[in-house]
mmCIF file of C-alpha atoms in Angstrom:
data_model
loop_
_atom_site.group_PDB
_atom_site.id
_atom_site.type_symbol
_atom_site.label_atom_id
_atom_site.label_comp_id
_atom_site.label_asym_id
_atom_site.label_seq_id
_atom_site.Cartn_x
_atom_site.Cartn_y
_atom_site.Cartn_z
ATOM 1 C CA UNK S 172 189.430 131.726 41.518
ATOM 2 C CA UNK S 173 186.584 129.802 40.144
ATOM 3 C CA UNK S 174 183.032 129.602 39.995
ATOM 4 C CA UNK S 175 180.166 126.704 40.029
ATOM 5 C CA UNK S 176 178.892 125.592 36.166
ATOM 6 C CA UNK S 177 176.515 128.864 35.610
ATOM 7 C CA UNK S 178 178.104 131.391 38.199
ATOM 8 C CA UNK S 179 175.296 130.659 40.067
ATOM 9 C CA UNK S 180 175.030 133.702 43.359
ATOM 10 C CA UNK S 181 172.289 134.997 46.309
ATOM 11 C CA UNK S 182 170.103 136.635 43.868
ATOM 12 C CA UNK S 183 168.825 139.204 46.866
ATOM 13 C CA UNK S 184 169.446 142.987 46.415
ATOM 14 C CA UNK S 185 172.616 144.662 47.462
ATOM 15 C CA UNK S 186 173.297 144.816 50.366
ATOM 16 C CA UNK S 187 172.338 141.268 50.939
ATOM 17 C CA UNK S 188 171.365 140.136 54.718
ATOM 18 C CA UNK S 189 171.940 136.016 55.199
ATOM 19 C CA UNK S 190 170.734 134.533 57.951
ATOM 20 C CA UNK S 191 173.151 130.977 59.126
ATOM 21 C CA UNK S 192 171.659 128.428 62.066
ATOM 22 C CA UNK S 193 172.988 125.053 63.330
ATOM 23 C CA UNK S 194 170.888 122.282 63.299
ATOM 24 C CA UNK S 195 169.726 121.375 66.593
ATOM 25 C CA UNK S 196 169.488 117.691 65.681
ATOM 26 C CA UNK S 197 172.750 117.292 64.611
ATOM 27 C CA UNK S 198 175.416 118.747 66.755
ATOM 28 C CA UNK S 199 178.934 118.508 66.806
ATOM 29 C CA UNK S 200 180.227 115.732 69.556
ATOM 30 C CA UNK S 201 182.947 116.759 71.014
ATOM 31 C CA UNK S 202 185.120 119.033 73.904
ATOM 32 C CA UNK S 203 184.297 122.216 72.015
ATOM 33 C CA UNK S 204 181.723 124.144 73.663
ATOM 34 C CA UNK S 205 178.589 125.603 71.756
ATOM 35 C CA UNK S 206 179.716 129.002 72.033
ATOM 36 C CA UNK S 207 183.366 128.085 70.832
ATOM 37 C CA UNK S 208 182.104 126.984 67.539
ATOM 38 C CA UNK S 209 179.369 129.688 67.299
ATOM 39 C CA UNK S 210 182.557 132.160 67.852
ATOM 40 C CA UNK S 211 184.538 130.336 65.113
ATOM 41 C CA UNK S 212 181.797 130.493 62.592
ATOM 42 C CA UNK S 213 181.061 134.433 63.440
ATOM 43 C CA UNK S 214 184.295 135.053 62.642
ATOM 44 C CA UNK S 215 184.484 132.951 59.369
ATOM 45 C CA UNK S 216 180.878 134.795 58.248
ATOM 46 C CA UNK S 217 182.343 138.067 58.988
ATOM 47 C CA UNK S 218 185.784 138.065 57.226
ATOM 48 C CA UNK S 219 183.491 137.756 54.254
ATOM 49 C CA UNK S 220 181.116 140.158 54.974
ATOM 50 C CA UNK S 221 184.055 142.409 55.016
ATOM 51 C CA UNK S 222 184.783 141.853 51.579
ATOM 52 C CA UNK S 223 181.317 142.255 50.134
ATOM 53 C CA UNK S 224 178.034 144.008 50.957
ATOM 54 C CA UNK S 225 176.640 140.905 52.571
ATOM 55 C CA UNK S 226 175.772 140.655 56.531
ATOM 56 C CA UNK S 227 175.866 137.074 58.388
ATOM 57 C CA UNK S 228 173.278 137.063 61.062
ATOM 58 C CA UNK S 229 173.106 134.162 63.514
ATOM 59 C CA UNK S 230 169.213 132.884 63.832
ATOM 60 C CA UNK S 231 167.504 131.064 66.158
ATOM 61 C CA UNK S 232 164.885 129.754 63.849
ATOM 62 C CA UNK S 233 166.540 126.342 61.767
ATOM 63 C CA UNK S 234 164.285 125.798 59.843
ATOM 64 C CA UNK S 235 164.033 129.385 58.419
ATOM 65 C CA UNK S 236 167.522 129.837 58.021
ATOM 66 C CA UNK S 237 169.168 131.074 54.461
ATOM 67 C CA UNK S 238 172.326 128.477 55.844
ATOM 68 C CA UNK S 239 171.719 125.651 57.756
ATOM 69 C CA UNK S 240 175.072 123.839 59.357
ATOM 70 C CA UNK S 241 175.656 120.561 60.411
ATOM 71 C CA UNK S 242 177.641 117.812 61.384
ATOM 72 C CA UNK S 243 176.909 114.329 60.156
ATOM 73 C CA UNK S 244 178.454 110.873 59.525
ATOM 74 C CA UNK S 245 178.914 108.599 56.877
ATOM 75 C CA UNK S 246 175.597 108.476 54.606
ATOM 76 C CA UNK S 247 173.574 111.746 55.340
ATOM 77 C CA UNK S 248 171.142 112.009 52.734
ATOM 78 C CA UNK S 249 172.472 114.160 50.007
ATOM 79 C CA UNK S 250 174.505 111.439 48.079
ATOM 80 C CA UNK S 251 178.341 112.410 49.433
ATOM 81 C CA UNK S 252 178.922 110.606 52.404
ATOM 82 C CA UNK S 253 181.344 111.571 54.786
ATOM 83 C CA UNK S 254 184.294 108.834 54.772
ATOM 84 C CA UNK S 255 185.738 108.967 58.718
ATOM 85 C CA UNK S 256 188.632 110.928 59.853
ATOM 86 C CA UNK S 257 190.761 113.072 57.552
ATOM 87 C CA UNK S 258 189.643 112.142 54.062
ATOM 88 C CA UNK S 259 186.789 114.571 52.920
ATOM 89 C CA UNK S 260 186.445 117.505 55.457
ATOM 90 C CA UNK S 261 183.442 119.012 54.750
ATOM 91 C CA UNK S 262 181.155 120.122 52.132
ATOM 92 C CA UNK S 263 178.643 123.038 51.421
ATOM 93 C CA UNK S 264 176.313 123.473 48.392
ATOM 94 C CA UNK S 265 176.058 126.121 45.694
ATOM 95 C CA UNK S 266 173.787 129.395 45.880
ATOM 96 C CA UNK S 267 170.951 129.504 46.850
ATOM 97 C CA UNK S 268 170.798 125.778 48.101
ATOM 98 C CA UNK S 269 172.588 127.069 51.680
ATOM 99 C CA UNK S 270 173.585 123.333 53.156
ATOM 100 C CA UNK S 271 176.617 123.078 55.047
ATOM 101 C CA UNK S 272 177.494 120.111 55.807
ATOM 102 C CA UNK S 273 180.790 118.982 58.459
ATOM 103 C CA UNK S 274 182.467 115.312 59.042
ATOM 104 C CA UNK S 275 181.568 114.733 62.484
ATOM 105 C CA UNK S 276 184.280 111.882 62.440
ATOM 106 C CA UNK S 277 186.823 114.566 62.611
ATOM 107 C CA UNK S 278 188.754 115.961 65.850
ATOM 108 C CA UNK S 279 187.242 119.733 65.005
ATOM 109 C CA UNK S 280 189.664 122.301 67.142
ATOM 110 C CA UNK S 281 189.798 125.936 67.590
ATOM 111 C CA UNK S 282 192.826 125.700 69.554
ATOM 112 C CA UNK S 283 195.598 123.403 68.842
ATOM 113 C CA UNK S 284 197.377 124.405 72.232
ATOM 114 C CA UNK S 285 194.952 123.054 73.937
ATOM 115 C CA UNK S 286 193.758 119.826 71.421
ATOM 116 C CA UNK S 287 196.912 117.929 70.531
ATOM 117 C CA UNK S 288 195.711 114.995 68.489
ATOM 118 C CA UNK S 289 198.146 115.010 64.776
ATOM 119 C CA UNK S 290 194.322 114.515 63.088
ATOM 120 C CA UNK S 291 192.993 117.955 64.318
ATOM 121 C CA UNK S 292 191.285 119.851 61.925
ATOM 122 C CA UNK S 293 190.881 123.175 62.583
ATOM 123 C CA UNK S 294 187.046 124.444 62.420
ATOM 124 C CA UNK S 295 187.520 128.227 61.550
ATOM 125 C CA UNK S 296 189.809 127.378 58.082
ATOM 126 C CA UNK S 297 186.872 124.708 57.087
ATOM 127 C CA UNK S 298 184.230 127.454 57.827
ATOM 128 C CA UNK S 299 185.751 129.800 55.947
ATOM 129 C CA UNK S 300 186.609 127.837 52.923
ATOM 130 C CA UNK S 301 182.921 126.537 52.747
ATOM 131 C CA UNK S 302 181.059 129.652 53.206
ATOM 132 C CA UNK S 303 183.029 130.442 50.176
ATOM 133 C CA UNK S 304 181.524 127.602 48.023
ATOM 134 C CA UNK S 305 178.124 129.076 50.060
ATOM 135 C CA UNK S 306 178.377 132.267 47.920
ATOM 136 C CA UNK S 307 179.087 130.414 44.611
ATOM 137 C CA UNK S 308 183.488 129.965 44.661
ATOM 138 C CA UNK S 309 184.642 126.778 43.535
ATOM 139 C CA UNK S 310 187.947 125.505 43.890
ATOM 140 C CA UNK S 311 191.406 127.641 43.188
ATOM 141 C CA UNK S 312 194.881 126.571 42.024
ATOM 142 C CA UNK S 313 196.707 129.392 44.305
ATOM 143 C CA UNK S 314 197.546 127.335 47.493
ATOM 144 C CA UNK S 315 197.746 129.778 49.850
ATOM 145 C CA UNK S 316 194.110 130.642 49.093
ATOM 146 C CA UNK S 317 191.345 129.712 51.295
ATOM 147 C CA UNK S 318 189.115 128.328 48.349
ATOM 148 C CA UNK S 319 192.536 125.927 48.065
ATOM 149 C CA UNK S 320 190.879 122.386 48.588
ATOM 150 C CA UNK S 321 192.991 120.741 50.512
ATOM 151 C CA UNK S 322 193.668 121.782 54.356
ATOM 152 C CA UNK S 323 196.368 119.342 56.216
ATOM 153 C CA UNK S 324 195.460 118.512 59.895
ATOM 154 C CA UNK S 325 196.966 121.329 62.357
ATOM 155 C CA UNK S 326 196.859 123.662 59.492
ATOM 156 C CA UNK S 327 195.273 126.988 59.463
ATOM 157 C CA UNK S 328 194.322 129.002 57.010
ATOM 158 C CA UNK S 329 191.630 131.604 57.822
ATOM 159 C CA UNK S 330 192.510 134.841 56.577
ATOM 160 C CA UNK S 331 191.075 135.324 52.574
ATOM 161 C CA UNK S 332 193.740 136.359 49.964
ATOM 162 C CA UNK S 333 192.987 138.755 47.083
ATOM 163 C CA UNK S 334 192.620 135.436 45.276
ATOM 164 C CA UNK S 335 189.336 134.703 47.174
ATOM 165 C CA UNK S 336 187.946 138.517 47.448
ATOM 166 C CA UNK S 337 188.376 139.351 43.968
ATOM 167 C CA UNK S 338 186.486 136.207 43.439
ATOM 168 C CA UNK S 339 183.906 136.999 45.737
ATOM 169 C CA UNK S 340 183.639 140.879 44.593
ATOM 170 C CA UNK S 341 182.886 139.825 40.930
ATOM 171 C CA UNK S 342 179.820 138.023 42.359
ATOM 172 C CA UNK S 343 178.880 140.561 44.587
ATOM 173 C CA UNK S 344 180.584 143.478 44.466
ATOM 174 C CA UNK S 345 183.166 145.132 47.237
ATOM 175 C CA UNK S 346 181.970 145.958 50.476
ATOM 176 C CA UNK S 347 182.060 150.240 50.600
ATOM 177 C CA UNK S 348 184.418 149.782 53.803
ATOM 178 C CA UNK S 349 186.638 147.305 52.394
ATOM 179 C CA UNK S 350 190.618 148.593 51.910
ATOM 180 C CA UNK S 351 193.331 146.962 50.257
ATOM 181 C CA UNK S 352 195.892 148.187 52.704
ATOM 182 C CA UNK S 353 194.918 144.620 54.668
ATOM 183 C CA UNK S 354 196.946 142.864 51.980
ATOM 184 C CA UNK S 355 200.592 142.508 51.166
ATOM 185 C CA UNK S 356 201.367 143.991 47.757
ATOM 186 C CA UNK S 357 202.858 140.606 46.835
ATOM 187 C CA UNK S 358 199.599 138.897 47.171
ATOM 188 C CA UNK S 359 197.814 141.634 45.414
ATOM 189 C CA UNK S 360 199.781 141.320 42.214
ATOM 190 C CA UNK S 361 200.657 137.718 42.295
ATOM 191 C CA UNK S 362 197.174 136.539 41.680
ATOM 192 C CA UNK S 363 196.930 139.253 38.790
ATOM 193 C CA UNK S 364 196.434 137.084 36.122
ATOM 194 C CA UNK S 365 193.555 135.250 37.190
ATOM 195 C CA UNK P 272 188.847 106.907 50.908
ATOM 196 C CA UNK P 273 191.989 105.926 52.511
ATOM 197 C CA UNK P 274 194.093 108.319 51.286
ATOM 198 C CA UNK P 275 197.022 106.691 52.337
ATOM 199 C CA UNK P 276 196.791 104.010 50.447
ATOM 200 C CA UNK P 277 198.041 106.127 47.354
ATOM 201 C CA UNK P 278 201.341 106.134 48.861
ATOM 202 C CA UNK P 279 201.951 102.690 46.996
ATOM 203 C CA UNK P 280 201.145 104.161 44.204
ATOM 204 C CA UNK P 281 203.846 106.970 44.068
ATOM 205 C CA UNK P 282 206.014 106.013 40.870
ATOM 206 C CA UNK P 283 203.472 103.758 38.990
ATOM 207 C CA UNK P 284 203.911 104.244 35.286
ATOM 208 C CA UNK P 285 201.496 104.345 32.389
ATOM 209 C CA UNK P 286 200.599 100.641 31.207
ATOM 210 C CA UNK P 287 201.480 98.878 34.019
ATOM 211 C CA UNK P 288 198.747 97.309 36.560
ATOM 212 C CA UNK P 289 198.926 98.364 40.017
ATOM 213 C CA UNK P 290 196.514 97.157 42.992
ATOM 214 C CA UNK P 291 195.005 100.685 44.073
ATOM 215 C CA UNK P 292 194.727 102.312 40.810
ATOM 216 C CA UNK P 293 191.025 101.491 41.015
ATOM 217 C CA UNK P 294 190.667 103.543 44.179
ATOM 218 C CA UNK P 295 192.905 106.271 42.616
ATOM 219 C CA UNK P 296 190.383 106.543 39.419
ATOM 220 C CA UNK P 297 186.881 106.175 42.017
ATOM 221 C CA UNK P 298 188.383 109.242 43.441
ATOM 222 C CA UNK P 299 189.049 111.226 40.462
ATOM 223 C CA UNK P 300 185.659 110.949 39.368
ATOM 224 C CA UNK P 301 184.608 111.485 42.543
ATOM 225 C CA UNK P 302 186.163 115.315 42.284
ATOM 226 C CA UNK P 303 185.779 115.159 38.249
ATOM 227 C CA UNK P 304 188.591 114.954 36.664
ATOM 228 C CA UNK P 305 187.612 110.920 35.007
ATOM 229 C CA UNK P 306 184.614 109.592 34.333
ATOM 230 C CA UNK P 307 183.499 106.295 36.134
ATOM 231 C CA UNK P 308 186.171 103.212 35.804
ATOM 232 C CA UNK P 309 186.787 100.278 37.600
ATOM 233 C CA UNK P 310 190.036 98.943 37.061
ATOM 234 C CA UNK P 311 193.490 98.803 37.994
ATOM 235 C CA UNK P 312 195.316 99.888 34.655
ATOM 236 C CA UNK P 313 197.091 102.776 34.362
ATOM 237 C CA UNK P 314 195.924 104.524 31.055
ATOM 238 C CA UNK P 315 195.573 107.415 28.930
ATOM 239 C CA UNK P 316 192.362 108.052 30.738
ATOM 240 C CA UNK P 317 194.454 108.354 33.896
ATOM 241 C CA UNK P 318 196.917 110.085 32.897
ATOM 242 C CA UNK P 319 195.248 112.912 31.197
ATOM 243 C CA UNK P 320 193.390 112.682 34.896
ATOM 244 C CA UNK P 321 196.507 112.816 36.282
ATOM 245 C CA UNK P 322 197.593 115.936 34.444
ATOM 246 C CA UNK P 323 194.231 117.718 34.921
ATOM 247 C CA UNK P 324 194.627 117.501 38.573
ATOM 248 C CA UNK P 325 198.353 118.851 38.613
ATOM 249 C CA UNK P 326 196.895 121.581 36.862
ATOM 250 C CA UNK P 327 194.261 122.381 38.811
ATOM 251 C CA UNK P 328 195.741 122.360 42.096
ATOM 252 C CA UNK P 329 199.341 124.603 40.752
ATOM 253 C CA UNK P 330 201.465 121.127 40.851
ATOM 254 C CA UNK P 331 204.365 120.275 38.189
ATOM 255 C CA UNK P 332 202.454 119.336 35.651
ATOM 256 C CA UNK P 333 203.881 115.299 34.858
ATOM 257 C CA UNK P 334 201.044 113.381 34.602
ATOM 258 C CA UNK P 335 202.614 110.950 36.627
ATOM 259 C CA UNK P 336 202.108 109.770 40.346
ATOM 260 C CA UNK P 337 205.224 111.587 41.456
ATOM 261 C CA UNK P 338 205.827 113.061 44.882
ATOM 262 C CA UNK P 339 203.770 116.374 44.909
ATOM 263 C CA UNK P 340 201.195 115.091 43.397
ATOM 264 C CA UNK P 341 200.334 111.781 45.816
ATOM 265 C CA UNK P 342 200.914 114.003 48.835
ATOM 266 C CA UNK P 343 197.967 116.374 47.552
ATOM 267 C CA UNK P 344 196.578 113.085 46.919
ATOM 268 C CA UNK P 345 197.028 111.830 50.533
ATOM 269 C CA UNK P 346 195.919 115.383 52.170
ATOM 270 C CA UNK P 347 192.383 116.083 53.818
ATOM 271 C CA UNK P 348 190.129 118.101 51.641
ATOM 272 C CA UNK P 349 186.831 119.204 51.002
ATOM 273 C CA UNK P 350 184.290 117.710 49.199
ATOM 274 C CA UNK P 351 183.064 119.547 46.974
ATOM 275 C CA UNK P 352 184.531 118.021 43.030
ATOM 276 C CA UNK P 353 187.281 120.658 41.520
ATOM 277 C CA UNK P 354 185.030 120.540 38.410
ATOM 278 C CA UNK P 355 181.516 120.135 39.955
ATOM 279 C CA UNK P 356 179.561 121.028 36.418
ATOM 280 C CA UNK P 357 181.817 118.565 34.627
ATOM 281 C CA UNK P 358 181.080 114.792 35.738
ATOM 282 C CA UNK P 359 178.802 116.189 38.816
ATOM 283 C CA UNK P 360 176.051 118.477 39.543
ATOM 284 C CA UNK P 361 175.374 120.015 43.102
ATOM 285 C CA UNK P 362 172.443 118.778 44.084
ATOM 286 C CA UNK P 363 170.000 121.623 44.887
#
């Protein structure tokens, strides 16, 4: 695992409450339905908050949100444009900046049975791996992590390895519930040395 | 970037000039692993590049434009540069 230049983190106390919104003016275009991507991004926030004691809480309020999501093409104010389909996925800024930002050039699916284009991207692995950067990880060399930075189209990779929450635990600490027994033992002690 | 435009670059050697190396270098600066440069030679600059980004993403470590390492190349990724404090900075 890796961090940002400064191990920068959510300086609240622990336990930490977030608060994530999507921005009303720019939404995702496409056959996925409001509450499939709301659904998809629940489920991202909450495989971390099951690693660490931080809670993801869905606001109504933009504007006042700790995370603020959205999709957006080409030039979008921030200096990294999105670049079309495939290319560059997604991006998400470093603690406590909260921007996360999705190519709304790309086919986004939470179902590949039902969307069958070869340049699906699937929205819950993108999530995941950005909310990550959203708590201060940078990029890994263990592939089969989700702070990985590459994700090929109809790929999914959603659940984190020990890679990712021992990352995430030496920022924040471990969540009192959280158990090891989720993980194979091969994962646990391949990523030993890092 | 049009990623798959590295695929003519798979095999291109150090020293020689290749149409597409300029896009190649754009986007390792763009991730930070080479500062700015414009042309189409392949250097040391490049290479050390090159090797950098095997060994950040677990790849044989060549420094050359083999197989492995222009299909990580050619994949989807996310933005965000594998050494962000290096030639980048976040903007907050």
């Amino acid at each position: 695992y890796a961090y940002f230049e400064g191990r920068p983190r959510w300086g609240r106390n622990i336990p930490m409450r977030l608060t994530y919104a999507f921005s009303p003016a720019n939404p995702i275009n496409s056959s996925l339905s409001k509450e499939e991507i709301r659904a998809a991004f629940r489920r991202s926030f909450g495989r971390w908050a099951s690693v660490i004691p931080v809670a993801f809480e869905e606001a109504g309020d933009y504007g006042g949100a700790d995370i603020k999501i959205g999709f957006y093409s080409g030039e979008h104010g921030d200096g990294e444009a999105f670049d079309g389909v495939l290319g560059v996925l997604a991006h998400a800024f470093s603690p406590e900046s909260g921007r996360f930002h999705l190519d709304a050039a790309e086919t986004w699916a939470v179902d590949f049975e039902r969307e069958k284009s070869a340049a699906a991207v699937d929205l819950e692995s993108v999530a995941t791996h950005e909310i990550g950067h959203l708590l201060g990880l940078g990029h890994t060399a263990v592939k089969e992590a989700v702070m990985y930075p590459s994700l090929r189209p109809r790929e999914t990779k959603v659940e984190l390895k020990m890679d990712d929450v021992k990352g995430v635990q030496a920022l924040y600490g471990s969540n009192p519930n959280f158990s090891l027994g989720a993980f194979s033992e091969s994962d646990i002690y391949s990523n030993g040395g890092n | 970037h049009n990623l798959h435009e590295f695929e003519k670059l798979r095999g291109a050697i150090k020293g020689s000039s290749v149409n597409g190396i300029s896009q190649l270098k754009r986007y390792l600066h763009r991730f930070g692993y080479l500062e700015a440069q414009a042309d189409d030679v392949f250097d040391s600059n490049l290479e050390n590049a090159i090797t950098k980004f095997q060994e950040k993403l677990g790849l044989p470590v060549t420094g050359k434009l083999d197989s492995p390492t222009v299909l990580e190349l050619m994949s989807p990724r996310c933005g965000v540069p594998d050494f962000p404090g290096k030639l980048h900075r976040i903007k907050n």
